Amino acid sequence: NGAEDVPRFMAHAPKADIIIFDNHIDLPGAHISGIDLLHTIKAGGFPGLLVIRSGNTSDEDVVQYREAGCHCVLGKEIPMVQAADIIKKAYLRQQCSGALPDQVQRSSPVVGASGSGFFSAFQAI
């Protein structure tokens, strides 16, 4: 509901397996950068899959996401059914490799561009 909710979200993030968010997170009275959030989550030791689903997927954007610790980048025009399959494969690859985000990101998928944003975390099934 606001920038003050980010610490509360982070307190629950270690219980999640996958975190999906946009690069531009607009909250009432605040804007949070997805890249800044990636750095915060990674610094906090989150062991799961970090996914950016964004309309900003130029080569330059993707390099920034990956340098910040993102495992998987999806363009927003990708249908959710297809996005879920891509995320599932990225999650399984990350879990099977036992690699840290810095090691996994070189082989992670980058798919599509353009659309509108969301921010969520969920337990992988």
CSV table of C-alpha atoms in Angstrom, one decimal:
chain,number,residue,atom,x,y,z
A,1,ASN,CA,0.0,0.0,0.0
A,2,GLY,CA,3.0,2.3,0.3
A,3,ALA,CA,6.8,2.4,0.6
A,4,GLU,CA,6.5,1.7,4.3
A,5,ASP,CA,5.2,-1.8,3.4
A,6,VAL,CA,8.4,-2.8,1.7
A,7,PRO,CA,10.2,-3.8,4.9
A,8,ARG,CA,7.1,-5.8,6.0
A,9,PHE,CA,7.1,-7.6,2.6
A,10,MET,CA,10.8,-8.3,3.0
A,11,ALA,CA,10.2,-9.8,6.4
A,12,HIS,CA,8.0,-12.4,4.6
A,13,ALA,CA,10.1,-12.8,1.4
A,14,PRO,CA,12.4,-15.5,2.9
A,15,LYS,CA,9.3,-17.8,3.1
A,16,ALA,CA,8.8,-17.4,-0.7
A,17,ASP,CA,10.5,-19.4,-3.4
A,18,ILE,CA,10.0,-16.8,-6.2
A,19,ILE,CA,9.6,-13.0,-6.2
A,20,ILE,CA,8.2,-11.3,-9.3
A,21,PHE,CA,8.0,-7.6,-9.7
A,22,ASP,CA,8.2,-4.7,-12.2
A,23,ASN,CA,11.1,-2.3,-12.6
A,24,HIS,CA,8.8,0.6,-11.9
A,25,ILE,CA,6.8,0.1,-8.8
A,26,ASP,CA,4.5,3.1,-8.2
A,27,LEU,CA,2.9,3.2,-4.8
A,28,PRO,CA,0.8,6.0,-3.3
A,29,GLY,CA,3.3,8.8,-2.7
A,30,ALA,CA,6.3,6.8,-3.7
A,31,HIS,CA,8.2,5.2,-6.6
A,32,ILE,CA,10.4,2.2,-6.0
A,33,SER,CA,13.0,1.1,-8.5
A,34,GLY,CA,12.9,-2.6,-9.3
A,35,ILE,CA,16.7,-2.5,-9.6
A,36,ASP,CA,17.1,-1.0,-6.1
A,37,LEU,CA,14.7,-3.6,-4.8
A,38,LEU,CA,16.7,-6.4,-6.5
A,39,HIS,CA,19.8,-5.1,-4.7
A,40,THR,CA,18.0,-5.0,-1.4
A,41,ILE,CA,16.6,-8.5,-1.7
A,42,LYS,CA,19.9,-9.9,-2.9
A,43,ALA,CA,21.8,-8.2,0.0
A,44,GLY,CA,19.2,-9.7,2.4
A,45,GLY,CA,20.2,-13.2,1.3
A,46,PHE,CA,17.0,-14.2,-0.4
A,47,PRO,CA,17.8,-17.7,-1.8
A,48,GLY,CA,14.9,-18.0,-4.3
A,49,LEU,CA,14.3,-17.0,-7.9
A,50,LEU,CA,14.1,-13.2,-8.7
A,51,VAL,CA,12.0,-12.3,-11.7
A,52,ILE,CA,11.4,-9.0,-13.4
A,53,ARG,CA,8.3,-8.7,-15.6
A,54,SER,CA,8.6,-5.4,-17.3
A,55,GLY,CA,7.9,-3.3,-20.4
A,56,ASN,CA,11.5,-2.3,-20.2
A,57,THR,CA,13.5,-5.1,-21.7
A,58,SER,CA,16.1,-3.5,-23.9
A,59,ASP,CA,19.5,-5.1,-23.9
A,60,GLU,CA,20.7,-2.3,-21.6
A,61,ASP,CA,17.8,-2.8,-19.2
A,62,VAL,CA,18.4,-6.6,-19.1
A,63,VAL,CA,22.1,-6.0,-18.3
A,64,GLN,CA,21.1,-3.8,-15.3
A,65,TYR,CA,18.5,-6.3,-14.0
A,66,ARG,CA,21.1,-9.2,-14.2
A,67,GLU,CA,23.8,-7.2,-12.6
A,68,ALA,CA,21.4,-6.5,-9.7
A,69,GLY,CA,20.8,-10.2,-9.3
A,70,CYS,CA,17.7,-11.0,-11.4
A,71,HIS,CA,17.4,-14.6,-12.7
A,72,CYS,CA,14.7,-14.2,-15.2
A,73,VAL,CA,13.4,-11.3,-17.3
A,74,LEU,CA,10.0,-11.4,-19.0
A,75,GLY,CA,8.3,-8.8,-21.2
A,76,LYS,CA,4.8,-7.9,-20.3
A,77,GLU,CA,3.2,-9.0,-23.5
A,78,ILE,CA,4.0,-12.6,-22.8
A,79,PRO,CA,0.7,-14.3,-21.8
A,80,MET,CA,0.7,-15.4,-18.1
A,81,VAL,CA,0.4,-19.1,-19.0
A,82,GLN,CA,3.6,-18.9,-21.1
A,83,ALA,CA,5.3,-16.7,-18.5
A,84,ALA,CA,4.4,-19.2,-15.7
A,85,ASP,CA,6.1,-22.0,-17.8
A,86,ILE,CA,9.2,-19.9,-18.3
A,87,ILE,CA,9.4,-19.0,-14.6
A,88,LYS,CA,8.9,-22.7,-13.7
A,89,LYS,CA,11.8,-23.7,-15.9
A,90,ALA,CA,14.0,-20.9,-14.6
A,91,TYR,CA,13.1,-21.9,-11.0
A,92,LEU,CA,14.0,-25.6,-11.6
A,93,ARG,CA,17.2,-24.6,-13.4
A,94,GLN,CA,18.2,-22.4,-10.4
A,95,GLN,CA,17.3,-25.0,-7.8
A,96,CYS,CA,19.0,-27.8,-9.7
A,97,SER,CA,22.2,-25.8,-10.3
A,98,GLY,CA,22.5,-24.7,-6.7
A,99,ALA,CA,24.1,-21.6,-8.2
A,100,LEU,CA,23.9,-18.1,-6.8
A,101,PRO,CA,22.1,-15.4,-8.9
A,102,ASP,CA,25.4,-14.2,-10.3
A,103,GLN,CA,26.1,-17.6,-11.7
A,104,VAL,CA,22.6,-18.4,-13.0
A,105,GLN,CA,21.8,-15.1,-14.7
A,106,ARG,CA,24.0,-15.8,-17.7
A,107,SER,CA,21.8,-18.6,-18.9
A,108,SER,CA,18.4,-17.2,-17.7
A,109,PRO,CA,15.7,-16.5,-20.2
A,110,VAL,CA,14.8,-13.0,-21.4
A,111,VAL,CA,11.5,-12.9,-23.2
A,112,GLY,CA,9.5,-10.0,-24.8
A,113,ALA,CA,8.7,-6.4,-23.9
A,114,SER,CA,5.8,-3.8,-23.3
A,115,GLY,CA,2.7,-3.7,-21.0
A,116,SER,CA,1.6,-2.7,-17.5
A,117,GLY,CA,3.0,-3.5,-14.1
A,118,PHE,CA,2.6,-5.6,-11.0
A,119,PHE,CA,4.5,-6.7,-7.9
A,120,SER,CA,4.0,-10.0,-6.1
A,121,ALA,CA,5.6,-12.9,-4.3
A,122,PHE,CA,4.3,-16.4,-4.1
A,123,GLN,CA,5.3,-19.8,-2.9
A,124,ALA,CA,6.3,-22.0,-5.8
A,125,ILE,CA,4.3,-25.2,-6.2
